[in-house]
Amino acid sequence: MNPLSINSAGKTALWCAFLFTLLSFLTAVAAAWRRETPMGLLTVSRRAFLAGFTLTTISTGTLLVLLGTHSFQNAYVWAHTSTTLPPFYSLSALWAGQEGSLLLWVWILLGYGALLLVRYRESPRMLPWILIALASTALFFLWLTLHAAPVFETLWEKFPEAPVGMVPEEGAGLNPLLQNPGMVVHPPLLYLGYVGFVIPFAFAIAVLGTGRTDAFWLRSTRRWSMTAWLFLTLGILAGARWAYVELGWGGYWGWDPVENASFIPWLTATAYIHSVMIEERRGMFRIWNMFLIIFTYILCLFGTFLTRSGLVSSVHSFANSPIGTYFAVFLGVGGFLVFGWLYMCRDRLRSVHRIESFLSREAAFLFNNVIILSMAFAVLWGTIYPMISEFLTGERASVGPPYFNKVLFPLAMLLLLLTAVGPIIAWRRAEPEALKRNLARPLLWTVAFCLGLLVSGVRNIAVLAGFFASGFVLFANLDDYFSATAVRHRNRGEHYLKSAWNLLRKNGRRYGGYLVHVGIALLIGGVMGAYYNREREVDLLPGDTAILEPYSVKLERVEEINEANRSGYRAVLAVSENGRIVETATPEISFFRGTGIERQRTSEVDILPRLSGDLYLVLAGVDEQGRAGLQLRWNALVGWVWVGGGLMFLGSLFALAPPPSRKGVRRSPA
Amino acid sequence: MKKTRVTLAVALLVFGVVYLVFAVSRAEGIVYKKVREIRAENAARDAGRSYRLTGNVLAGTIEHRLDKRTVVFTVKDEDGETMPVMYQGTVPDTFKDGAEVVVSGKYDRSADRLEATELLTKCPSKYQGQANPITAAQRKLPPSNASAPSNR
């Protein structure tokens, strides 16, 4: 089939998707208007939505075909692929640029919506409102991909000076930095996270619309929220991992505005998945939860807006584009309407109970929320500080990592202490004696752990405080888990390991959560390790050796790289530890061919990972005499960031998994 | 009674956070200034504060000094005025002639130079709007690629 016909087909499908979604929206509005939900209208709305999803799927598939066949008549395909690009990366170019990313975004949105519509059977009263929320967001994004960031645009439509029918022999190619598996999974994971919050958001809208205020919507959306949170977590971690292995600056997080844009909704979502437990259990914090999920969803859209608008300068600096303005209007109007509506419904959403005691699970959750929201506020403040300072002082100023580290450190410590105590403290009113009894052992372990650190030479008070807080979380959560395991083992006579497994499986919400907490503690421990990072920059001739305790690095030789798509140098290094050669490392520096007006330099770092820390080797350059400029970094404990991230993933899976006893029973669709 | 205690604690916490955020951002914020403004502020005496200067690396001015870690170059800001910059450290992969950079550091009056402690380059996706299939075909070289995070 002619690529141009495929292109038109994709565009037509997208237009039809827009029209069907519009139909779904209008019929949903009509259905919501009536006191008795008209089932006929609702069916039309549902089917139109599903048709919109199907057509967008076709449209996305069409773009994949164009990308896979290198149809350079399409401006997007031309700008993001080349014939030398491996097929895998050609397809991933779907989200390499703005237009394709937005298409993927809306496809995921419609996909989540379709999944919900297919599975949700509980309350037809809710559906019109859910459809309104889903369809209105989808309409906005569909309109963007059709009008403001058109993805099915031909070269001669995009560039008026290009002759009609032009087919370049070669495309502009994908940025070599993006040719990395971490970068392939990072954007879709983030989108799955960002967009996933549309479902709880839509339920919140339905609560406002129908006036049904019991906790049912939390039960219906718990798995959706957890799934979205999990994807967002994984997306952020994949991005951090990619930055670490690919960018060659030795770090994984730089407090860049675009990174922050994903971190802020992660924080509010984390607050949400904690505080809904109180509403579910005690009927409290209703307005607060509604506020949190609406705010989270708006922040997810704001994240996209921030990335795309060029409002703050960022190293991610996507090209400035007019869609920033559309986002600002959409977010401004949408946010105003929804928050205004929430305010008007406030009386119906009053809490059933009040906090009875300072020492209670409810109060712990309250403080957890206040601290997490404070962190979100601090990050947001730092991110948009250029605008704030311009407003306050008339001078545009920006803050860097020191601001974020200084402000977030004390808050993170407080939060960790709460994380240790929170799961153990009783609901309503805790007995101080019982609390002391439960915390004594973990506290003892933590103190012993910190004394151990002190003896082994850790003197910095902030580092000690950090390890104390993370250690406390670790020991408190493990202690409670092992105690519960011991009780089960005694009562049921099961094998100890079987008891441990059964607890995780049968009470995944609780113990999966513990696992996530342990993961967080380890992750923060890994972050704290950065205090002990060391760095050396050396110039070596072949045969020379540089030392970064406990390693010594000897330059064996420098090889030239001459491959089809790149040229460059490879330093062959013999790495020894305590005099014994442990590995041959080969950091590279390469210049990719055909990726720009000027060739772009990229470093391929080599990493020797250990749990105590990574030896991180960068080849900075090679001069005429064959001298290699090397950067040797010791990144202490950084591996624990990934270990902790992995545990967070595992723990979330346990929390998401339906308990085995309910097998065969039809599960709630959430 | 209990309720007031909780409210009080929350209020204290919120107050503390707001204070912290205000104080630290005031202390850590570095102003964006143009070349002319930096010179004016330091004309009489050392202003003693750091600046962020945004501009492009003037082609042909990149000079690696002493060893590879010190680089001296000239930044041209949006008004077309130029200022020499000295930076110590490894330069990012995307640092080259014409690259858009943000340098941060103190101004050295006697040398009329910005002693940068931070050097950020903006990513090549800035060229997205300028990429053009026709000039690309003429140059026998595809133009720069689009929408990508840059190295720092």
Coordinates of N, CA, C and O in Angstrom, one line a residue, chain A residues 2-126:
Chain A
N2 N 0.4 2.2 -0.7 CA 1.1 3.5 -0.8 C 1.2 4.2 0.6 O 0.3 4.3 1.2
P3 N 2.4 4.6 0.9 CA 2.6 5.3 2.2 C 1.7 6.5 2.4 O 1.2 6.7 3.5
L4 N 1.4 7.1 1.3 CA 0.6 8.3 1.4 C -0.8 7.9 1.8 O -1.5 8.6 2.6
S5 N -1.3 6.8 1.2 CA -2.7 6.4 1.6 C -2.7 5.9 3.0 O -3.7 6.2 3.7
I6 N -1.6 5.3 3.5 CA -1.6 4.8 4.9 C -1.6 6.1 5.8 O -2.4 6.1 6.8
N7 N -0.9 7.1 5.4 CA -0.9 8.3 6.1 C -2.3 8.9 6.2 O -2.7 9.3 7.3
S8 N -3.0 9.0 5.1 CA -4.3 9.5 5.1 C -5.3 8.7 5.9 O -6.1 9.2 6.6
A9 N -5.1 7.4 5.8 CA -5.9 6.5 6.6 C -5.8 6.8 8.1 O -6.7 6.8 8.8
G10 N -4.5 6.9 8.5 CA -4.3 7.2 9.9 C -4.9 8.5 10.3 O -5.5 8.6 11.4
K11 N -4.8 9.5 9.5 CA -5.4 10.8 9.8 C -6.9 10.7 9.9 O -7.5 11.2 10.8
T12 N -7.5 10.0 8.9 CA -8.9 9.8 8.9 C -9.4 9.1 10.1 O -10.4 9.5 10.7
A13 N -8.7 8.0 10.5 CA -9.1 7.3 11.7 C -9.1 8.2 12.9 O -9.9 8.1 13.7
L14 N -8.0 9.0 12.9 CA -7.9 9.9 14.1 C -9.1 10.9 14.1 O -9.6 11.2 15.2
W15 N -9.4 11.4 13.0 CA -10.6 12.4 12.9 C -11.9 11.7 13.3 O -12.6 12.2 14.1
C16 N -12.1 10.4 12.9 CA -13.3 9.7 13.2 C -13.2 9.4 14.7 O -14.3 9.5 15.4
A17 N -12.0 9.1 15.3 CA -11.9 8.9 16.7 C -12.4 10.1 17.5 O -13.1 10.1 18.5
F18 N -12.0 11.3 17.0 CA -12.3 12.5 17.6 C -13.9 12.7 17.6 O -14.5 13.0 18.6
L19 N -14.5 12.4 16.4 CA -15.9 12.6 16.3 C -16.7 11.6 17.2 O -17.6 12.0 17.9
F20 N -16.2 10.4 17.3 CA -16.9 9.4 18.1 C -16.8 9.8 19.6 O -17.7 9.6 20.4
T21 N -15.6 10.3 20.0 CA -15.4 10.7 21.4 C -16.2 11.9 21.7 O -16.8 12.0 22.8
L22 N -16.4 12.7 20.7 CA -17.3 13.9 20.9 C -18.7 13.4 21.1 O -19.4 13.9 22.0
L23 N -19.1 12.4 20.3 CA -20.5 11.9 20.4 C -20.6 11.2 21.8 O -21.6 11.4 22.5
S24 N -19.6 10.5 22.3 CA -19.6 9.9 23.6 C -19.8 11.0 24.7 O -20.6 10.8 25.6
F25 N -19.0 12.0 24.5 CA -19.1 13.1 25.5 C -20.5 13.7 25.5 O -21.1 13.9 26.6
L26 N -21.0 14.0 24.4 CA -22.3 14.7 24.3 C -23.5 13.8 24.9 O -24.3 14.3 25.7
T27 N -23.4 12.6 24.5 CA -24.5 11.7 25.0 C -24.3 11.4 26.5 O -25.3 11.3 27.2
A28 N -23.1 11.4 27.0 CA -22.8 11.3 28.4 C -23.4 12.5 29.2 O -24.0 12.3 30.2
V29 N -23.2 13.7 28.6 CA -23.7 14.9 29.2 C -25.2 14.8 29.3 O -25.9 15.0 30.3
A30 N -25.8 14.4 28.2 CA -27.3 14.2 28.1 C -27.8 13.2 29.1 O -28.8 13.4 29.8
A31 N -27.0 12.1 29.3 CA -27.4 11.1 30.2 C -27.3 11.5 31.6 O -28.1 11.2 32.5
A32 N -26.3 12.3 31.9 CA -26.0 12.8 33.3 C -27.1 13.8 33.7 O -27.4 14.0 34.9
W33 N -27.6 14.4 32.7 CA -28.6 15.5 33.0 C -29.9 15.0 33.6 O -30.5 15.6 34.4
R34 N -30.3 13.8 33.2 CA -31.6 13.2 33.6 C -31.4 12.6 35.1 O -30.4 12.2 35.5
R35 N -32.6 12.6 35.7 CA -32.6 12.1 37.1 C -32.5 10.5 37.0 O -31.7 9.9 37.8
E36 N -33.2 9.9 36.1 CA -33.1 8.5 35.9 C -32.1 8.3 34.7 O -32.4 8.8 33.7
T37 N -31.1 7.5 34.9 CA -30.1 7.4 33.9 C -30.8 6.7 32.7 O -31.2 5.5 32.8
P38 N -30.8 7.3 31.5 CA -31.4 6.7 30.3 C -30.4 5.7 29.8 O -29.4 6.0 29.3
M39 N -30.8 4.4 29.9 CA -29.9 3.3 29.5 C -29.5 3.4 28.0 O -28.4 3.1 27.6
G40 N -30.5 3.8 27.2 CA -30.2 3.9 25.7 C -29.1 4.8 25.4 O -28.1 4.5 24.8
L41 N -29.2 6.0 26.0 CA -28.2 7.1 25.8 C -26.8 6.6 26.3 O -25.8 6.8 25.7
L42 N -26.9 6.0 27.4 CA -25.6 5.5 28.1 C -24.9 4.5 27.2 O -23.7 4.5 27.0
T43 N -25.7 3.6 26.6 CA -25.2 2.6 25.7 C -24.5 3.3 24.5 O -23.4 2.9 24.1
V44 N -25.2 4.3 23.9 CA -24.6 5.0 22.8 C -23.3 5.6 23.2 O -22.3 5.5 22.5
S45 N -23.3 6.2 24.4 CA -22.1 6.9 24.9 C -20.9 5.9 25.0 O -19.8 6.1 24.6
R46 N -21.2 4.8 25.7 CA -20.2 3.7 25.9 C -19.6 3.2 24.6 O -18.4 3.1 24.4
R47 N -20.6 2.9 23.7 CA -20.1 2.3 22.4 C -19.3 3.4 21.6 O -18.3 3.0 20.9
A48 N -19.7 4.6 21.6 CA -19.0 5.7 20.9 C -17.6 5.8 21.5 O -16.6 5.9 20.7
F49 N -17.5 5.7 22.8 CA -16.2 5.8 23.4 C -15.3 4.6 23.0 O -14.1 4.8 22.6
L50 N -15.9 3.4 23.0 CA -15.1 2.2 22.6 C -14.7 2.3 21.1 O -13.6 2.0 20.7
A51 N -15.6 2.9 20.3 CA -15.3 3.1 18.9 C -14.1 4.1 18.8 O -13.2 3.9 18.0
G52 N -14.1 5.2 19.6 CA -13.0 6.1 19.6 C -11.7 5.5 19.9 O -10.7 5.7 19.3
F53 N -11.8 4.5 20.9 CA -10.6 3.8 21.3 C -10.1 3.0 20.1 O -8.9 3.0 19.8
T54 N -11.0 2.2 19.5 CA -10.6 1.3 18.4 C -10.0 2.1 17.3 O -8.9 1.8 16.7
L55 N -10.6 3.3 16.9 CA -10.1 4.1 15.8 C -8.7 4.7 16.2 O -7.8 4.7 15.3
T56 N -8.5 5.1 17.4 CA -7.2 5.6 17.8 C -6.2 4.5 17.8 O -5.0 4.7 17.4
T57 N -6.6 3.3 18.1 CA -5.7 2.1 18.0 C -5.2 2.0 16.6 O -4.0 1.8 16.3
I58 N -6.2 2.0 15.7 CA -5.9 1.9 14.2 C -4.9 3.0 13.8 O -3.9 2.8 13.2
S59 N -5.2 4.2 14.3 CA -4.4 5.3 13.9 C -2.9 5.2 14.5 O -2.0 5.4 13.7
T60 N -2.8 4.7 15.7 CA -1.5 4.5 16.3 C -0.8 3.4 15.5 O 0.4 3.5 15.2
G61 N -1.5 2.3 15.2 CA -0.9 1.2 14.4 C -0.4 1.7 13.0 O 0.6 1.4 12.6
T62 N -1.2 2.6 12.4 CA -0.8 3.2 11.2 C 0.5 4.0 11.3 O 1.4 3.8 10.4
L63 N 0.7 4.7 12.3 CA 1.9 5.5 12.5 C 3.1 4.5 12.7 O 4.2 4.7 12.2
L64 N 2.8 3.4 13.4 CA 3.9 2.4 13.6 C 4.3 1.8 12.3 O 5.5 1.6 12.0
V65 N 3.3 1.5 11.4 CA 3.6 1.0 10.1 C 4.5 2.0 9.3 O 5.5 1.7 8.7
L66 N 4.1 3.3 9.4 CA 4.9 4.3 8.7 C 6.3 4.4 9.2 O 7.3 4.5 8.5
L67 N 6.4 4.3 10.5 CA 7.8 4.3 11.2 C 8.6 3.1 10.8 O 9.7 3.2 10.4
G68 N 7.9 1.9 10.8 CA 8.6 0.7 10.5 C 9.0 0.6 9.0 O 10.0 0.0 8.7
T69 N 8.3 1.2 8.1 CA 8.6 1.2 6.7 C 9.4 2.4 6.2 O 9.6 2.6 5.1
H70 N 9.9 3.2 7.2 CA 10.6 4.4 6.9 C 10.0 5.3 5.8 O 10.6 5.6 4.8
S71 N 8.7 5.6 6.0 CA 8.0 6.4 5.0 C 8.3 7.8 5.3 O 7.5 8.5 6.0
F72 N 9.3 8.3 4.7 CA 9.8 9.7 5.0 C 8.9 10.8 4.5 O 9.2 12.0 4.7
Q73 N 7.9 10.4 3.7 CA 7.0 11.5 3.3 C 6.3 12.1 4.5 O 5.9 13.2 4.5
N74 N 6.1 11.3 5.6 CA 5.5 11.8 6.8 C 6.6 12.5 7.6 O 7.7 12.0 7.8
A75 N 6.3 13.8 7.9 CA 7.3 14.7 8.6 C 7.8 14.1 9.9 O 8.9 14.2 10.2
Y76 N 6.9 13.4 10.6 CA 7.3 12.9 11.9 C 8.2 11.7 11.7 O 9.3 11.7 12.4
V77 N 7.9 10.9 10.8 CA 8.8 9.7 10.5 C 10.1 10.2 10.1 O 11.2 9.7 10.5
W78 N 10.1 11.2 9.2 CA 11.4 11.7 8.7 C 12.2 12.3 9.8 O 13.4 12.1 9.9
A79 N 11.6 13.1 10.7 CA 12.3 13.8 11.8 C 12.9 12.8 12.8 O 13.8 13.2 13.6
H80 N 12.3 11.6 13.0 CA 12.7 10.8 14.1 C 13.3 9.4 13.8 O 13.6 8.7 14.7
T81 N 13.4 9.1 12.5 CA 14.0 7.8 12.2 C 14.9 7.9 11.0 O 15.0 9.0 10.3
S82 N 15.7 6.9 10.7 CA 16.5 6.8 9.6 C 16.6 5.4 9.1 O 16.2 4.5 9.9
T83 N 17.1 5.1 7.9 CA 17.1 3.7 7.4 C 18.1 2.9 8.2 O 18.0 1.6 8.3
T84 N 19.1 3.5 8.9 CA 20.1 2.7 9.6 C 19.7 2.4 11.0 O 20.3 1.7 11.7
L85 N 18.5 2.9 11.4 CA 18.0 2.7 12.8 C 17.5 1.3 12.9 O 16.7 0.8 12.1
P86 N 17.9 0.5 13.9 CA 17.4 -0.8 14.1 C 15.8 -0.8 14.3 O 15.3 0.2 14.8
P87 N 15.2 -1.8 13.8 CA 13.7 -1.8 13.8 C 13.1 -1.5 15.1 O 12.1 -0.8 15.2
F88 N 13.7 -2.1 16.2 CA 13.2 -1.9 17.5 C 13.1 -0.4 17.9 O 12.1 0.1 18.4
Y89 N 14.1 0.4 17.5 CA 14.2 1.8 17.8 C 13.3 2.6 16.9 O 12.8 3.7 17.2
S90 N 13.1 2.0 15.7 CA 12.2 2.7 14.7 C 10.8 2.8 15.3 O 10.1 3.8 15.3
L91 N 10.4 1.7 15.9 CA 9.0 1.6 16.5 C 8.9 2.5 17.7 O 7.9 3.2 18.0
S92 N 10.0 2.5 18.5 CA 10.0 3.3 19.7 C 10.1 4.8 19.4 O 9.8 5.6 20.3
A93 N 10.4 5.1 18.2 CA 10.3 6.5 17.8 C 8.9 7.1 17.9 O 8.7 8.3 17.8
L94 N 7.9 6.2 18.1 CA 6.5 6.6 18.3 C 6.5 7.6 19.4 O 5.7 8.6 19.4
W95 N 7.3 7.5 20.4 CA 7.3 8.4 21.5 C 8.6 9.2 21.7 O 8.9 9.7 22.7
A96 N 9.3 9.3 20.5 CA 10.6 10.1 20.6 C 10.3 11.6 20.4 O 11.1 12.4 20.8
G97 N 9.2 11.9 19.8 CA 8.9 13.3 19.6 C 7.5 13.7 20.2 O 6.8 12.9 20.7
Q98 N 7.3 15.0 20.1 CA 6.1 15.5 20.7 C 4.8 15.0 20.1 O 3.9 14.5 20.9
E99 N 4.7 15.0 18.8 CA 3.4 14.6 18.2 C 3.1 13.1 18.5 O 2.0 12.8 18.8
G100 N 4.1 12.2 18.3 CA 3.9 10.8 18.6 C 3.6 10.6 20.1 O 2.7 9.8 20.4
S101 N 4.3 11.3 20.9 CA 4.0 11.1 22.4 C 2.6 11.5 22.7 O 2.0 10.7 23.5
L102 N 2.1 12.5 22.1 CA 0.7 12.9 22.4 C -0.3 11.9 21.9 O -1.3 11.6 22.6
L103 N 0.0 11.3 20.8 CA -0.8 10.2 20.2 C -0.8 9.0 21.2 O -1.9 8.5 21.5
L104 N 0.4 8.6 21.6 CA 0.5 7.5 22.5 C -0.3 7.8 23.8 O -1.0 7.0 24.4
W105 N -0.2 9.1 24.3 CA -0.8 9.5 25.5 C -2.3 9.3 25.4 O -3.0 8.7 26.3
V106 N -2.9 9.8 24.3 CA -4.4 9.7 24.2 C -4.8 8.3 24.0 O -5.9 7.8 24.4
W107 N -3.9 7.5 23.3 CA -4.3 6.1 23.1 C -4.3 5.4 24.4 O -5.2 4.6 24.7
I108 N -3.4 5.6 25.3 CA -3.4 5.0 26.6 C -4.6 5.5 27.4 O -5.3 4.7 28.1
L109 N -4.9 6.7 27.3 CA -6.1 7.3 28.0 C -7.3 6.5 27.6 O -8.1 6.1 28.4
L110 N -7.5 6.4 26.3 CA -8.7 5.7 25.8 C -8.7 4.3 26.1 O -9.7 3.6 26.4
G111 N -7.5 3.7 26.2 CA -7.3 2.3 26.5 C -7.7 2.0 28.0 O -8.5 1.1 28.2
Y112 N -7.3 2.9 28.9 CA -7.7 2.7 30.3 C -9.2 2.9 30.4 O -9.9 2.1 31.1
G113 N -9.7 3.9 29.6 CA -11.2 4.1 29.7 C -11.9 2.9 29.2 O -12.9 2.4 29.8
A114 N -11.5 2.3 28.0 CA -12.2 1.2 27.4 C -12.1 0.0 28.4 O -13.1 -0.7 28.6
L115 N -11.0 -0.2 29.0 CA -10.8 -1.3 30.0 C -11.8 -1.1 31.1 O -12.5 -2.1 31.6
L116 N -12.0 0.1 31.6 CA -12.9 0.3 32.7 C -14.4 0.1 32.2 O -15.1 -0.6 32.9
L117 N -14.7 0.5 31.0 CA -16.0 0.4 30.5 C -16.4 -1.1 30.3 O -17.5 -1.5 30.6
V118 N -15.4 -1.9 29.9 CA -15.7 -3.3 29.6 C -15.9 -4.0 31.0 O -16.7 -4.9 31.1
R119 N -15.2 -3.6 32.0 CA -15.2 -4.3 33.2 C -16.2 -3.8 34.3 O -16.7 -4.5 35.1
Y120 N -16.5 -2.5 34.2 CA -17.3 -1.9 35.3 C -18.8 -2.2 35.1 O -19.4 -2.0 34.1
R121 N -19.3 -2.8 36.2 CA -20.7 -3.2 36.1 C -21.5 -2.7 37.3 O -22.7 -2.9 37.4
E122 N -20.9 -2.1 38.2 CA -21.5 -1.8 39.5 C -22.7 -0.8 39.5 O -23.8 -1.1 39.7
S123 N -22.3 0.4 39.1 CA -23.4 1.5 39.2 C -23.5 2.3 37.9 O -22.7 3.1 37.7
P124 N -24.6 2.0 37.2 CA -24.8 2.8 35.9 C -24.9 4.3 36.2 O -24.6 5.1 35.3
R125 N -25.3 4.7 37.4 CA -25.5 6.1 37.7 C -24.2 6.8 37.6 O -24.1 8.0 37.2
M126 N -23.1 6.1 37.9 CA -21.8 6.8 37.8 C -21.3 7.0 36.4 O -20.5 7.9 36.1

